[in-house]
Amino acid sequence: MAADFNWAVGGEAGDGIDSTGKIFAQALSRAGRHVFTSKDFASRIRGGYTAYKVRTSVDKVQSVVDRLDVLIALTPRTIEENLDELHEGSVIIYDGERTTMQDVEIPGEMTGIDVPLKRLAEEAGGAIMRNVVALGAACEVAEFPIENLDSALEKRFADKGQKLVDNNKEAARAGRSYVGEEYDHEFDYDLETTDEDYVLLNGDEAIGMGAIAAGCRFYAGYPITPATDVMTYLTGRIERYGGHVVQAEDELSAINMALGAARGGARSMTATSGPGIDLMTETFGLIATSETPLVICNVMRSGPSTGMPTKQEQGDLNQMLYGGHGEVPRFVLAPTTIDECFWKTVEAFNLAEKYQLPVYLTADLSMAVTEQTFSPDTFDMDAVEVDRGFVVDEADIDGHMSDSGGFQPHEITDDGVSPRAFPGTADGAHMSTGLEHDEQGRRTEDTEMRVAQVDKRNQKVETAREREDWSPREFGDADADTLVITWGSNEGALAEAVEMLDDEGLDVRVLSVPYVFPRPDLTDDVEAAENVVVVECNEQGQFADLVEHDVLARVDRVNKYNGVRFKADELAAEIKATLAEGAEA
Amino acid sequence: MSSDIRFTDFKSDKQPTWCPGCGDFGTMNGMMKALAETGNDPDNTFVVAGIGCSGKIGTYMHSYALHGVHGRALPVGTGVKMARPDIEVMVAGGDGDGYSIGAGHFVHAVRRNVDMTYVVMDNRIYGLTKGQASPTSREDFETSTTPDGPKQPPVNPHALALASGATFIAQSFSSDALRHQEIIQKAVEHDGFGFVNVYSPCVTFNDVDTYDYFRDSLVDLKETDHDPTDRGDAKDVILDSEKEHQGVIYQNEESVPYHEQHGVDEDMSVIPDGAPEGATDLVREFY
């Protein structure tokens, strides 16, 4: 891989860190460079350390690493927080005229670049642009053509008028010139550009775009970190495609609205995080037993209870698999990369409608708020297929009536899938209910019908197991003795960790599993390997438990639950350590 | 929609298991008649029912229907109507469903003013669980869980609705069949959220709020000089704790329903078999 460059801007929440970082990431993307971003942030409107980090290379980047080359530090704490990642060649850009930064000490051999950010911004038209001055300074340090920054500033401020765009461009140039004139210093960085076109998006946006592509027309949600971006993405966009977003009064309402829209025949969705799933679980059994297709997106964060709302965790696996009273059929999909967030969302809608049940689509905080570059072809809209499953209209409803002439939405069939009739379909009137019901949807406590309906609902899962492809994604060395299994968003870090381990002469085979239920049978893979390690961001190893349950064998576990996602270099070291422990034992 | 629809077309083949004499029979009959009178038929009607004796209504009526989770009937109806503006939506529930477990949704459904009808079968008691206090039970009403009465004031649903910006508030009595049907019909015809609280006596567990009590005490607003378009008049009626009323208490004739406010007018059940036209624009936005 070509050399990567790691950059960050950090300060207090409310300092505009997020938009500053996003502008720089956009500039790199527009320069034809690959970008992978991450955020350290606190759940406060103002106050508290926050940082936006960008890793970039001309090659694909899909993880963060423990290294920082250029840091824009708006507060002393920004430097303290990142001491472990800074190295001798690091450059720290700061404003020595800012009261809190006057006595700041640049550690060790690092280079401090003192730029009067606020003063230069005021000269360019307003102090609010001080972060843009810093971006200009960063361009000079990294030898990055400032025209790319211009392009990102134009995109960012286009709707605010040309004057503002021009002022920002001037501010950036002031920062660049200041460093050029005051610091006669050769830096080690040279950010080359390419002619490639990239798009830059995060997991929440990919899910939202996937929903629209799949024909989702109705979204109801209640704001919650880190799922809110799905709703804000859809708002103002889904309407262009005939859809609508409602901000409900709570998650109980949101999922019931989504359920209502689905009963109306719309492709319908809600998104939330763990605490919201707790509330939505109330309605989950009803969705399943009324055989309503619904996509429920769970963007996981650190729990339990309010936990660490702005931190990473994959702790809700068991909740999604087992939540709700009674025995409830469901699917659980867990896209492993940001581009897969798009495609798995499309798949989730098709699966929900083909098998008429609730589908959990789960991402996690680190993927939801992380931006990554992709070729626009990655999201080829012509490749999107919509399969609505077994829907009957007036012409073919006759074959699905009871002897007494009632439509049978829960008809017993070989594959478990029954006909669906949308409201307005003549002769299709029927009730859907959370009560056990007969084929017409009428309440029953008849023992034979009860068994027939439970079996029918479970048959849908068995049918799906046979008909659909539940394969994991595989990479690394197919013949390696060591098998690493993971699920969800760890794939990127693991892919890079495998390359690092390969450089050290350690061969690893990786299975990255996007399907939690139904899931692939990994028995042969586990039995063929000498060492098996399951990597996940939780303490209990919820996915490792599933693998052990399926395969009836013990696996090693690498777990992380301090609120921070896996980094590639850290993961390589953890896997190595786990293998070494196994060898000692 | 066919013109020869009779209200019995809205009856299912299931016999109600309500107690003989239950007010819910009359409440349901009025709903079916109002739907038929307003030109609806079972195939273009969606009834949402909650949990409780009232919740059984989805079983006894014939239409597209969802019998849902306790207290969440209004959000379901909201979703149906937004996805299908072409479908007539009627939501039914009891006083427990609507004003206790579902009270939060009631306030917001009123605010949203989605064009649907909400019928609350109010018997001031929990019947299905065999007689506990409901949110509309009187302060001194003795039940198995409140031996000395709840000792808290009953919820005033009309006041709650008015305070939440309701555009249609009405009260009917299940036993006054003609007036009840007429009032439900007005709610169906209203452009927005048509809320009707129906006194629907429980003959088994409530010996205070009986047919006789309502017959003797109800004042029909039609026979007074009440002006339902006047919010002040409505407030006076709603806060008058001395009398029971029936009739349309308040109607905002300028009501603009949610779908018009938000431009939600498409049948969302119809979608293409691939990504919608122009979906590639979404990708370009990320450039």
Coordinates of C-alpha atoms in Angstrom, one line a residue, chain A residues 26 29-30 155 197-202 205-206 209 212-218 233 237 240-250 252-254 256-267 282-283 286 290 292 353 376 379 381 384-386 388 397 404 421-435 438 440 442-444, chain B residues 12-14 17 41-47 49 51 55-84 86-87 101-102 104-109 111-112 128 258 262-287:
Chain A
Q26 CA -14.0 16.3 1.0
S29 CA -11.7 12.9 -1.9
R30 CA -12.1 15.5 -4.7
K155 CA -19.6 22.6 -2.0
D197 CA -13.6 10.3 -9.0
Y198 CA -14.8 9.3 -5.6
V199 CA -17.8 9.8 -3.5
L200 CA -17.5 10.2 0.3
L201 CA -20.2 8.9 2.6
N202 CA -20.9 7.4 6.0
E205 CA -26.1 7.8 4.7
A206 CA -25.4 4.6 2.9
M209 CA -29.6 5.9 0.2
I212 CA -34.6 5.0 -1.2
A213 CA -33.0 2.9 -3.9
A214 CA -35.0 -0.1 -2.6
G215 CA -38.3 1.8 -2.9
C216 CA -38.7 2.6 0.8
R217 CA -41.4 5.3 0.9
F218 CA -42.1 5.6 4.6
Y233 CA -30.4 11.9 5.4
R237 CA -34.6 13.4 -0.1
R240 CA -38.2 13.5 -4.1
Y241 CA -39.1 9.9 -4.7
G242 CA -42.7 10.0 -3.4
G243 CA -41.9 9.1 0.2
H244 CA -42.2 10.7 3.6
V245 CA -40.4 10.9 6.9
V246 CA -42.2 11.4 10.3
Q247 CA -40.5 12.3 13.5
A248 CA -42.6 10.3 16.0
E249 CA -43.2 11.2 19.6
D250 CA -41.2 8.1 20.8
L252 CA -43.1 3.0 20.4
S253 CA -44.9 5.3 18.1
A254 CA -42.2 5.2 15.4
N256 CA -46.1 1.4 15.0
M257 CA -46.3 4.0 12.3
A258 CA -43.8 2.1 10.3
L259 CA -46.0 -1.0 10.9
G260 CA -49.1 0.8 9.7
A261 CA -47.4 2.0 6.6
A262 CA -46.2 -1.5 5.8
R263 CA -49.8 -2.8 6.3
G264 CA -50.8 -0.2 3.8
G265 CA -48.4 -1.8 1.3
A266 CA -45.5 0.6 1.5
R267 CA -41.9 -0.4 1.9
E282 CA -42.9 -4.3 22.4
T283 CA -44.3 -4.4 18.9
L286 CA -46.9 -8.3 16.4
S290 CA -49.0 -10.5 11.6
T292 CA -45.7 -7.8 8.2
E353 CA -41.2 -8.7 1.7
P376 CA -19.4 6.0 -7.7
F379 CA -23.6 2.2 -5.9
M381 CA -28.5 2.0 -9.2
V384 CA -30.8 -2.6 -7.6
E385 CA -33.6 -5.2 -7.8
V386 CA -36.9 -5.0 -6.0
R388 CA -42.0 -7.7 -3.4
I397 CA -56.9 -13.2 -5.4
S404 CA -66.6 -19.2 3.2
A421 CA -53.2 -8.2 -0.4
F422 CA -52.8 -4.4 0.0
P423 CA -55.7 -2.3 1.2
G424 CA -57.9 -1.4 -1.7
T425 CA -57.6 -4.8 -3.3
A426 CA -61.2 -6.0 -4.0
D427 CA -62.2 -8.9 -1.8
G428 CA -58.9 -8.8 0.1
A429 CA -60.3 -7.3 3.3
H430 CA -58.8 -9.1 6.3
M431 CA -57.6 -8.4 9.8
S432 CA -54.0 -8.7 10.9
T433 CA -53.5 -9.4 14.6
G434 CA -51.1 -10.2 17.4
L435 CA -53.5 -12.9 18.5
D438 CA -56.4 -18.9 11.4
Q440 CA -58.0 -15.7 7.4
R442 CA -59.3 -14.5 12.7
R443 CA -58.5 -15.2 16.3
T444 CA -58.2 -18.9 17.2
Chain B
S12 CA -67.6 -10.0 9.9
D13 CA -68.8 -13.6 10.4
K14 CA -67.5 -13.6 14.0
T17 CA -68.3 -12.0 22.7
D41 CA -66.7 -0.1 1.5
P42 CA -64.7 -2.8 3.4
D43 CA -62.0 -3.0 0.7
N44 CA -61.1 0.6 0.9
T45 CA -61.4 0.9 4.7
F46 CA -58.7 0.2 7.3
V47 CA -59.8 -0.2 10.9
A49 CA -58.0 -1.5 17.0
I51 CA -56.4 -3.9 23.2
G55 CA -60.0 -3.8 20.7
K56 CA -62.1 -6.8 19.7
I57 CA -63.9 -4.5 17.2
G58 CA -61.3 -5.3 14.5
T59 CA -62.5 -8.9 14.7
Y60 CA -66.2 -8.2 14.5
M61 CA -66.0 -5.7 11.7
H62 CA -65.1 -6.7 8.1
S63 CA -62.5 -4.5 6.5
Y64 CA -58.8 -4.3 6.2
A65 CA -57.7 -4.1 9.8
L66 CA -55.0 -4.4 12.3
H67 CA -55.5 -5.4 15.9
G68 CA -52.4 -4.1 17.5
V69 CA -50.5 -3.6 20.7
H70 CA -52.1 -2.1 23.7
G71 CA -52.1 1.7 23.4
R72 CA -50.5 2.0 20.0
A73 CA -53.5 2.1 17.7
L74 CA -53.1 5.7 16.8
P75 CA -49.5 5.5 15.5
V76 CA -50.6 2.5 13.4
G77 CA -53.5 4.4 11.9
T78 CA -51.1 7.3 11.2
G79 CA -48.8 5.1 9.3
V80 CA -51.6 3.5 7.3
K81 CA -53.0 6.9 6.3
M82 CA -49.7 8.4 5.3
A83 CA -48.8 5.4 3.1
R84 CA -52.4 5.2 1.7
D86 CA -56.7 6.9 -0.7
I87 CA -57.8 4.6 2.2
I101 CA -51.1 3.5 28.1
G102 CA -51.6 5.4 24.9
G104 CA -48.8 10.1 24.8
H105 CA -49.8 9.1 21.4
F106 CA -53.2 10.7 21.7
V107 CA -51.7 14.1 22.3
H108 CA -49.4 13.9 19.3
A109 CA -52.0 12.3 17.0
R111 CA -51.4 17.7 17.0
R112 CA -50.6 16.0 13.7
L128 CA -61.6 -7.2 30.0
Y258 CA -51.5 16.5 7.6
H262 CA -46.9 18.0 4.1
G263 CA -47.8 17.2 0.5
V264 CA -48.2 13.5 1.2
D265 CA -50.7 12.4 -1.4
E266 CA -49.2 9.3 -3.2
D267 CA -50.3 5.7 -2.8
M268 CA -46.9 4.5 -1.4
S269 CA -47.7 0.8 -2.1
V270 CA -46.8 1.3 -5.8
I271 CA -43.1 1.2 -6.5
P272 CA -40.9 0.3 -9.5
D273 CA -39.1 -3.0 -9.7
G274 CA -35.8 -1.3 -9.5
A275 CA -34.3 1.8 -8.0
P276 CA -36.6 4.8 -8.6
E277 CA -36.0 7.1 -11.5
G278 CA -33.2 9.6 -10.7
A279 CA -31.8 7.6 -7.9
T280 CA -28.3 8.1 -9.3
D281 CA -28.6 11.7 -8.3
L282 CA -28.3 10.5 -4.7
V283 CA -24.8 9.1 -5.5
R284 CA -23.7 12.3 -7.2
E285 CA -24.5 14.3 -4.1
F286 CA -21.7 12.5 -2.3
Y287 CA -19.1 13.6 -4.9

